[in-house]
mmCIF file of C-alpha atoms in Angstrom:
data_model
loop_
_atom_site.group_PDB
_atom_site.id
_atom_site.type_symbol
_atom_site.label_atom_id
_atom_site.label_comp_id
_atom_site.label_asym_id
_atom_site.label_seq_id
_atom_site.Cartn_x
_atom_site.Cartn_y
_atom_site.Cartn_z
ATOM 1 C CA MET A 1 -14.086 4.855 -27.082
ATOM 2 C CA PHE A 2 -11.672 7.492 -27.513
ATOM 3 C CA ALA A 3 -13.220 8.814 -24.390
ATOM 4 C CA SER A 4 -12.307 5.732 -22.577
ATOM 5 C CA ILE A 5 -8.829 5.839 -23.958
ATOM 6 C CA VAL A 6 -8.261 9.361 -22.412
ATOM 7 C CA SER A 7 -9.801 9.550 -19.404
ATOM 8 C CA TYR A 8 -8.376 6.035 -18.473
ATOM 9 C CA GLY A 9 -4.713 6.604 -19.740
ATOM 10 C CA LEU A 10 -4.269 9.986 -18.127
ATOM 11 C CA ALA A 11 -5.241 8.571 -14.919
ATOM 12 C CA VAL A 12 -3.387 5.919 -15.028
ATOM 13 C CA GLY A 13 -0.555 8.326 -16.100
ATOM 14 C CA ALA A 14 -1.059 9.761 -13.300
ATOM 15 C CA VAL A 15 -0.147 7.616 -10.607
ATOM 16 C CA TYR A 16 2.800 6.277 -12.849
ATOM 17 C CA ALA A 17 3.962 9.592 -12.567
ATOM 18 C CA LEU A 18 3.304 9.474 -8.977
ATOM 19 C CA ILE A 19 5.305 6.595 -8.680
ATOM 20 C CA GLY A 20 8.453 8.248 -11.231
ATOM 21 C CA ILE A 21 8.098 11.252 -8.663
ATOM 22 C CA THR A 22 8.838 8.989 -5.967
ATOM 23 C CA TYR A 23 12.162 7.627 -7.415
ATOM 24 C CA ASN A 24 13.423 10.902 -7.965
ATOM 25 C CA VAL A 25 12.561 12.138 -4.254
ATOM 26 C CA MET A 26 14.850 9.115 -2.883
ATOM 27 C CA PHE A 27 17.312 9.651 -5.404
ATOM 28 C CA SER A 28 17.760 12.930 -5.508
ATOM 29 C CA ALA A 29 18.783 13.254 -1.910
ATOM 30 C CA SER A 30 20.921 9.881 -2.006
ATOM 31 C CA ARG A 31 22.309 9.184 -5.690
ATOM 32 C CA VAL A 32 20.512 5.719 -4.846
ATOM 33 C CA PHE A 33 17.854 4.255 -7.073
ATOM 34 C CA SER A 34 15.211 2.377 -4.979
ATOM 35 C CA PHE A 35 13.392 -0.075 -6.008
ATOM 36 C CA THR A 36 10.591 0.125 -3.273
ATOM 37 C CA ALA A 37 8.641 2.428 -4.728
ATOM 38 C CA GLY A 38 6.507 -0.123 -6.506
ATOM 39 C CA MET A 39 5.935 -1.794 -3.101
ATOM 40 C CA LEU A 40 4.864 1.831 -1.367
ATOM 41 C CA GLY A 41 2.272 1.828 -4.157
ATOM 42 C CA MET A 42 0.860 -1.485 -3.658
ATOM 43 C CA LEU A 43 0.567 -0.960 -0.021
ATOM 44 C CA GLY A 44 -0.884 1.937 -0.247
ATOM 45 C CA GLY A 45 -4.175 0.233 -2.468
ATOM 46 C CA VAL A 46 -3.759 -2.629 0.171
ATOM 47 C CA LEU A 47 -3.364 -0.560 3.393
ATOM 48 C CA GLY A 48 -6.247 1.886 2.178
ATOM 49 C CA ALA A 49 -8.584 -1.224 1.611
ATOM 50 C CA LEU A 50 -8.117 -2.412 4.882
ATOM 51 C CA PHE A 51 -8.518 0.358 7.003
ATOM 52 C CA ILE A 52 -11.954 1.520 5.097
ATOM 53 C CA ASN A 53 -12.964 -2.402 4.125
ATOM 54 C CA LYS A 54 -12.246 -4.546 6.894
ATOM 55 C CA LEU A 55 -11.830 -2.003 10.004
ATOM 56 C CA GLY A 56 -14.339 0.405 9.034
ATOM 57 C CA ILE A 57 -12.142 3.722 9.419
ATOM 58 C CA ASN A 58 -13.521 6.927 7.214
ATOM 59 C CA ALA A 59 -11.368 7.652 4.118
ATOM 60 C CA ALA A 60 -9.992 10.587 5.310
ATOM 61 C CA LEU A 61 -8.567 9.007 8.444
ATOM 62 C CA ALA A 62 -7.416 5.945 6.630
ATOM 63 C CA LEU A 63 -5.676 8.625 3.768
ATOM 64 C CA VAL A 64 -3.846 9.535 6.976
ATOM 65 C CA LEU A 65 -2.993 6.748 8.423
ATOM 66 C CA VAL A 66 -1.948 5.402 4.269
ATOM 67 C CA LEU A 67 0.161 7.864 4.258
ATOM 68 C CA ALA A 68 1.465 7.622 7.683
ATOM 69 C CA CYS A 69 2.573 4.089 6.591
ATOM 70 C CA GLY A 70 3.904 5.016 3.951
ATOM 71 C CA ALA A 71 6.427 7.461 5.790
ATOM 72 C CA LEU A 72 7.765 4.928 8.306
ATOM 73 C CA LEU A 73 8.281 2.730 5.278
ATOM 74 C CA GLY A 74 10.255 5.267 3.452
ATOM 75 C CA ILE A 75 12.423 5.865 6.613
ATOM 76 C CA VAL A 76 13.051 1.753 7.270
ATOM 77 C CA THR A 77 13.848 1.719 3.712
ATOM 78 C CA ASP A 78 16.696 3.929 4.610
ATOM 79 C CA VAL A 79 17.948 2.668 7.480
ATOM 80 C CA LEU A 80 17.655 -0.813 6.665
ATOM 81 C CA THR A 81 18.693 -0.769 3.206
ATOM 82 C CA VAL A 82 20.450 2.346 1.985
ATOM 83 C CA ARG A 83 22.255 3.583 5.323
ATOM 84 C CA PRO A 84 24.983 0.586 5.778
ATOM 85 C CA VAL A 85 25.113 0.094 1.545
ATOM 86 C CA LEU A 86 26.444 3.828 1.530
ATOM 87 C CA LYS A 87 28.921 3.315 4.151
ATOM 88 C CA SER A 88 30.134 -0.397 1.572
ATOM 89 C CA VAL A 89 32.463 -0.061 -1.101
ATOM 90 C CA GLU A 90 30.052 -1.853 -3.310
ATOM 91 C CA GLN A 91 28.098 1.103 -3.158
ATOM 92 C CA HIS A 92 25.982 -0.505 -5.771
ATOM 93 C CA LEU A 93 24.408 -2.973 -3.162
ATOM 94 C CA TYR A 94 21.714 -0.984 -2.983
ATOM 95 C CA VAL A 95 20.239 -2.527 -5.842
ATOM 96 C CA LEU A 96 19.694 -6.149 -4.043
ATOM 97 C CA SER A 97 19.475 -4.451 -0.952
ATOM 98 C CA THR A 98 16.686 -2.340 -1.902
ATOM 99 C CA LEU A 99 14.476 -5.332 -4.225
ATOM 100 C CA ALA A 100 15.297 -7.772 -1.505
ATOM 101 C CA PHE A 101 13.338 -5.170 1.019
ATOM 102 C CA ALA A 102 10.327 -4.899 -1.364
ATOM 103 C CA LEU A 103 9.665 -8.661 -1.808
ATOM 104 C CA MET A 104 10.029 -9.319 1.258
ATOM 105 C CA ILE A 105 7.298 -6.911 2.349
ATOM 106 C CA GLN A 106 5.252 -8.080 -0.355
ATOM 107 C CA GLN A 107 5.459 -11.607 0.737
ATOM 108 C CA VAL A 108 4.457 -10.825 4.040
ATOM 109 C CA VAL A 109 1.571 -8.830 3.014
ATOM 110 C CA ALA A 110 0.449 -12.185 0.402
ATOM 111 C CA ILE A 111 0.716 -14.058 3.975
ATOM 112 C CA GLU A 112 -1.297 -11.481 5.749
ATOM 113 C CA PHE A 113 -4.062 -10.020 3.833
ATOM 114 C CA GLY A 114 -3.744 -13.051 0.672
ATOM 115 C CA THR A 115 -2.797 -12.733 -3.021
ATOM 116 C CA GLU A 116 -6.303 -12.115 -4.433
ATOM 117 C CA ALA A 117 -7.324 -8.425 -5.750
ATOM 118 C CA TYR A 118 -10.380 -6.499 -3.666
ATOM 119 C CA PRO A 119 -12.065 -3.879 -5.284
ATOM 120 C CA PHE A 120 -11.270 -0.306 -3.379
ATOM 121 C CA PRO A 121 -14.222 2.128 -1.948
ATOM 122 C CA VAL A 122 -15.688 4.402 -3.107
ATOM 123 C CA LEU A 123 -13.417 7.522 -1.697
ATOM 124 C CA VAL A 124 -15.538 11.094 -2.528
ATOM 125 C CA PRO A 125 -19.455 10.228 -1.624
ATOM 126 C CA ILE A 126 -20.921 12.182 -4.569
ATOM 127 C CA ASP A 127 -24.131 12.814 -6.011
ATOM 128 C CA PRO A 128 -24.231 11.250 -9.627
ATOM 129 C CA ASP A 129 -26.614 13.718 -10.400
ATOM 130 C CA SER A 130 -24.137 16.498 -9.679
ATOM 131 C CA ILE A 131 -21.599 18.018 -12.076
ATOM 132 C CA TRP A 132 -18.746 16.185 -10.078
ATOM 133 C CA GLY A 133 -20.625 13.072 -10.652
ATOM 134 C CA ILE A 134 -20.634 12.904 -14.349
ATOM 135 C CA VAL A 135 -16.875 12.374 -14.341
ATOM 136 C CA ASP A 136 -15.870 8.888 -12.099
ATOM 137 C CA GLN A 137 -13.751 10.229 -9.813
ATOM 138 C CA LYS A 138 -11.362 7.166 -10.087
ATOM 139 C CA PHE A 139 -9.918 8.983 -13.195
ATOM 140 C CA TRP A 140 -9.450 12.671 -11.417
ATOM 141 C CA LEU A 141 -8.600 11.826 -7.993
ATOM 142 C CA PRO A 142 -4.940 10.158 -9.134
ATOM 143 C CA GLY A 143 -4.701 13.649 -11.453
ATOM 144 C CA LEU A 144 -5.737 15.642 -8.481
ATOM 145 C CA ALA A 145 -2.981 14.013 -6.332
ATOM 146 C CA CYS A 146 -0.486 14.510 -9.213
ATOM 147 C CA ALA A 147 -1.179 18.248 -9.053
ATOM 148 C CA VAL A 148 -1.209 18.762 -5.363
ATOM 149 C CA THR A 149 2.193 16.794 -5.246
ATOM 150 C CA ILE A 150 3.710 18.888 -7.764
ATOM 151 C CA ALA A 151 2.469 22.070 -6.328
ATOM 152 C CA GLY A 152 3.148 20.891 -2.860
ATOM 153 C CA LEU A 153 6.978 19.845 -4.254
ATOM 154 C CA GLU A 154 7.587 22.878 -5.867
ATOM 155 C CA PHE A 155 6.449 25.375 -2.833
ATOM 156 C CA LEU A 156 8.971 22.975 -0.602
ATOM 157 C CA TYR A 157 12.003 23.407 -2.745
ATOM 158 C CA ARG A 158 11.400 27.117 -3.707
ATOM 159 C CA LYS A 159 10.057 28.500 -0.164
ATOM 160 C CA THR A 160 10.845 26.752 2.332
ATOM 161 C CA LEU A 161 14.652 25.950 3.960
ATOM 162 C CA ILE A 162 14.481 22.331 4.093
ATOM 163 C CA GLY A 163 13.302 22.478 0.694
ATOM 164 C CA ARG A 164 16.655 24.114 0.078
ATOM 165 C CA ALA A 165 18.792 22.100 1.901
ATOM 166 C CA PHE A 166 16.988 18.965 -0.397
ATOM 167 C CA LEU A 167 18.644 20.704 -2.790
ATOM 168 C CA ALA A 168 21.545 21.145 -2.073
ATOM 169 C CA ILE A 169 22.364 17.517 -0.811
ATOM 170 C CA ALA A 170 21.087 17.001 -4.294
ATOM 171 C CA GLU A 171 23.257 19.087 -6.067
ATOM 172 C CA ASP A 172 26.530 17.965 -3.867
ATOM 173 C CA SER A 173 26.204 16.299 -0.862
ATOM 174 C CA TYR A 174 30.086 16.415 -0.174
ATOM 175 C CA ALA A 175 29.594 20.613 -0.325
ATOM 176 C CA ALA A 176 26.809 20.276 1.710
ATOM 177 C CA ARG A 177 28.211 18.624 4.480
ATOM 178 C CA ALA A 178 31.139 21.297 4.411
ATOM 179 C CA LEU A 179 28.605 23.717 5.040
ATOM 180 C CA GLY A 180 27.331 21.419 8.071
ATOM 181 C CA LEU A 181 23.990 20.355 6.796
ATOM 182 C CA PRO A 182 22.663 17.151 8.376
ATOM 183 C CA GLU A 183 22.957 14.542 5.100
ATOM 184 C CA THR A 184 21.808 11.562 7.081
ATOM 185 C CA ARG A 185 18.608 13.467 8.934
ATOM 186 C CA LEU A 186 17.874 15.096 5.351
ATOM 187 C CA ARG A 187 18.308 11.557 3.302
ATOM 188 C CA MET A 188 15.776 10.256 5.973
ATOM 189 C CA ALA A 189 12.948 13.043 5.237
ATOM 190 C CA SER A 190 13.763 12.586 1.788
ATOM 191 C CA PHE A 191 12.431 8.564 2.157
ATOM 192 C CA ALA A 192 10.090 9.489 4.400
ATOM 193 C CA LEU A 193 8.510 12.165 2.060
ATOM 194 C CA ALA A 194 9.218 9.690 -1.303
ATOM 195 C CA GLY A 195 7.123 7.436 1.093
ATOM 196 C CA VAL A 196 4.013 9.556 2.017
ATOM 197 C CA ILE A 197 4.021 10.195 -2.397
ATOM 198 C CA GLY A 198 4.143 6.624 -3.290
ATOM 199 C CA ALA A 199 1.600 5.661 -0.674
ATOM 200 C CA LEU A 200 -0.636 8.158 -1.843
ATOM 201 C CA ALA A 201 -0.231 7.394 -6.031
ATOM 202 C CA GLY A 202 -1.536 3.561 -4.219
ATOM 203 C CA PHE A 203 -4.632 4.799 -2.660
ATOM 204 C CA THR A 204 -5.943 7.391 -5.058
ATOM 205 C CA GLY A 205 -5.464 4.984 -7.941
ATOM 206 C CA ALA A 206 -6.399 1.866 -6.364
ATOM 207 C CA GLN A 207 -10.015 2.064 -7.619
ATOM 208 C CA MET A 208 -8.881 1.513 -11.089
ATOM 209 C CA LEU A 209 -5.582 -1.023 -10.226
ATOM 210 C CA LEU A 210 -7.534 -2.735 -7.341
ATOM 211 C CA ALA A 211 -6.023 -3.590 -4.063
ATOM 212 C CA PHE A 212 -3.525 -6.118 -5.195
ATOM 213 C CA ILE A 213 -0.203 -7.229 -4.437
ATOM 214 C CA GLY A 214 0.307 -7.703 -7.759
ATOM 215 C CA ASN A 215 0.505 -4.379 -8.544
ATOM 216 C CA GLN A 216 3.639 -3.746 -7.217
ATOM 217 C CA ALA A 217 5.872 -5.015 -10.095
ATOM 218 C CA ILE A 218 3.685 -3.422 -12.102
ATOM 219 C CA LEU A 219 3.968 0.111 -10.508
ATOM 220 C CA ASN A 220 8.585 -0.721 -10.409
ATOM 221 C CA PHE A 221 8.232 -0.996 -13.920
ATOM 222 C CA TYR A 222 5.419 1.662 -14.904
ATOM 223 C CA GLY A 223 6.821 3.796 -12.600
ATOM 224 C CA PHE A 224 10.391 3.536 -14.106
ATOM 225 C CA VAL A 225 9.331 3.991 -17.460
ATOM 226 C CA PRO A 226 8.415 8.318 -16.670
ATOM 227 C CA VAL A 227 11.675 9.136 -14.805
ATOM 228 C CA ALA A 228 13.341 7.696 -17.944
ATOM 229 C CA LEU A 229 11.432 9.049 -20.251
ATOM 230 C CA GLY A 230 11.186 12.902 -18.440
ATOM 231 C CA GLY A 231 15.056 12.659 -16.907
ATOM 232 C CA MET A 232 16.331 11.131 -13.462
ATOM 233 C CA GLY A 233 15.433 14.198 -11.104
ATOM 234 C CA SER A 234 12.822 15.933 -13.410
ATOM 235 C CA ASN A 235 9.651 15.740 -11.147
ATOM 236 C CA ARG A 236 7.487 17.944 -14.251
ATOM 237 C CA GLY A 237 9.464 15.100 -16.868
ATOM 238 C CA ALA A 238 7.843 12.372 -14.670
ATOM 239 C CA VAL A 239 4.397 14.078 -14.833
ATOM 240 C CA ILE A 240 4.776 14.616 -19.194
ATOM 241 C CA GLY A 241 6.283 10.922 -19.528
ATOM 242 C CA GLY A 242 3.527 9.230 -17.048
ATOM 243 C CA ARG A 243 0.988 10.823 -18.750
ATOM 244 C CA ALA A 244 2.329 9.858 -22.353
ATOM 245 C CA LEU A 245 3.070 6.373 -21.211
ATOM 246 C CA GLY A 246 -0.748 5.919 -19.690
ATOM 247 C CA LEU A 247 -2.057 7.485 -22.737
ATOM 248 C CA PHE A 248 -0.194 4.992 -25.160
ATOM 249 C CA GLN A 249 -0.259 1.811 -22.971
ATOM 250 C CA GLN A 250 -4.296 2.380 -22.959
ATOM 251 C CA ALA A 251 -4.214 3.165 -27.108
ATOM 252 C CA ALA A 252 -2.192 0.118 -27.427
ATOM 253 C CA ASN A 253 -4.451 -2.360 -25.270
ATOM 254 C CA PHE A 254 -7.309 -0.907 -27.718
ATOM 255 C CA LEU A 255 -5.284 -1.363 -30.944
ATOM 256 C CA VAL A 256 -3.314 -4.796 -30.390
ATOM 257 C CA GLY A 257 -3.979 -6.006 -26.362
ATOM 258 C CA GLY A 258 -2.942 -8.317 -24.157
ATOM 259 C CA ILE A 259 1.030 -9.117 -24.442
ATOM 260 C CA PHE A 260 1.504 -6.834 -27.457
ATOM 261 C CA ALA A 261 0.666 -3.738 -26.094
ATOM 262 C CA ALA A 262 3.389 -4.160 -22.887
ATOM 263 C CA VAL A 263 5.848 -4.825 -26.548
ATOM 264 C CA ALA A 264 4.421 -1.805 -28.065
ATOM 265 C CA VAL A 265 5.285 0.078 -24.611
ATOM 266 C CA PHE A 266 9.237 -1.577 -24.532
ATOM 267 C CA ALA A 267 9.352 -0.677 -28.199
ATOM 268 C CA VAL A 268 8.806 3.502 -27.777
ATOM 269 C CA PHE A 269 10.024 3.337 -24.839
ATOM 270 C CA ILE A 270 13.530 2.083 -25.855
ATOM 271 C CA VAL A 271 13.338 4.086 -29.291
ATOM 272 C CA VAL A 272 12.232 7.203 -27.082
ATOM 273 C CA LEU A 273 15.774 6.673 -25.018
ATOM 274 C CA LEU A 274 18.061 6.016 -28.280
ATOM 275 C CA LEU A 275 16.985 9.020 -29.578
ATOM 276 C CA ARG A 276 17.009 11.156 -26.371
ATOM 277 C CA PRO A 277 19.460 9.573 -23.760
ATOM 278 C CA GLU A 278 18.640 12.432 -21.239
ATOM 279 C CA GLY A 279 15.189 12.268 -21.303
ATOM 280 C CA LEU A 280 12.462 14.312 -22.874
ATOM 281 C CA ALA A 281 12.560 16.925 -19.978
ATOM 282 C CA GLY A 282 16.303 16.271 -19.544
ATOM 283 C CA ALA A 283 19.055 18.846 -20.993
ATOM 284 C CA ALA A 284 22.939 18.271 -21.481
ATOM 285 C CA THR A 285 23.339 21.906 -20.665
ATOM 286 C CA ALA A 286 26.230 23.579 -18.207
ATOM 287 C CA ARG A 287 25.741 24.217 -14.881
ATOM 288 C CA ARG A 288 25.995 27.210 -13.341
ATOM 289 C CA VAL A 289 27.727 27.318 -10.092
#
């Protein structure tokens, strides 16, 4: 029982953390909190099941296609729902534009692929008698994807010029534009990167969550919680918050179950934000300029 709670909690927490990182990557370059992160996660599972089960594509190629679709949707999100709003006086309208776009995509998926939940195929063919076959891959794949994502982002931001340009835009977009950095193209690239991360979350977590359009709302909310708990813009905080959320959610499901588990998550979420409004990994320290 304890092992089941821990394994499932850490795995689903890794999916939540990846969605939280998707929120952060979009926010860092645009200061726009886009409500398309859950949509990207949902599509990662649905498109993956479509490519593998219906079209017979192997898992590796299906992953590449899913990530490409995520990147494309990230770019479309920026062009259609974010860029026009940032030119408007009422810039907070991105709340409506991104949410409307996500709901529109959800309805298109419902019409084309249905509203039923479909099982997701096994991605890595491993002999169940081997040491790797002891642990179900649906538990370690999301954690591996989360670790690779964090390592990749750390390398991108610290070791590459484009990563440093992302950080410059996130820190002060006005100063970055004055230095000649192409803010529009960098923002588009960050949305494409966020699309890849969101689709990866849905693809690697679909063996647990299934290929289901209803995952959009679940991932939208439970992916936001790690961002709030970990601190806006902190990817490491999102990982900590996501794992903690996954463990607490599974423990609450076992202890109280049903709607009461969701109430418990809400209650703890509110208490943590009241005690630490900046998040678990946030810090109200002065910036060095």
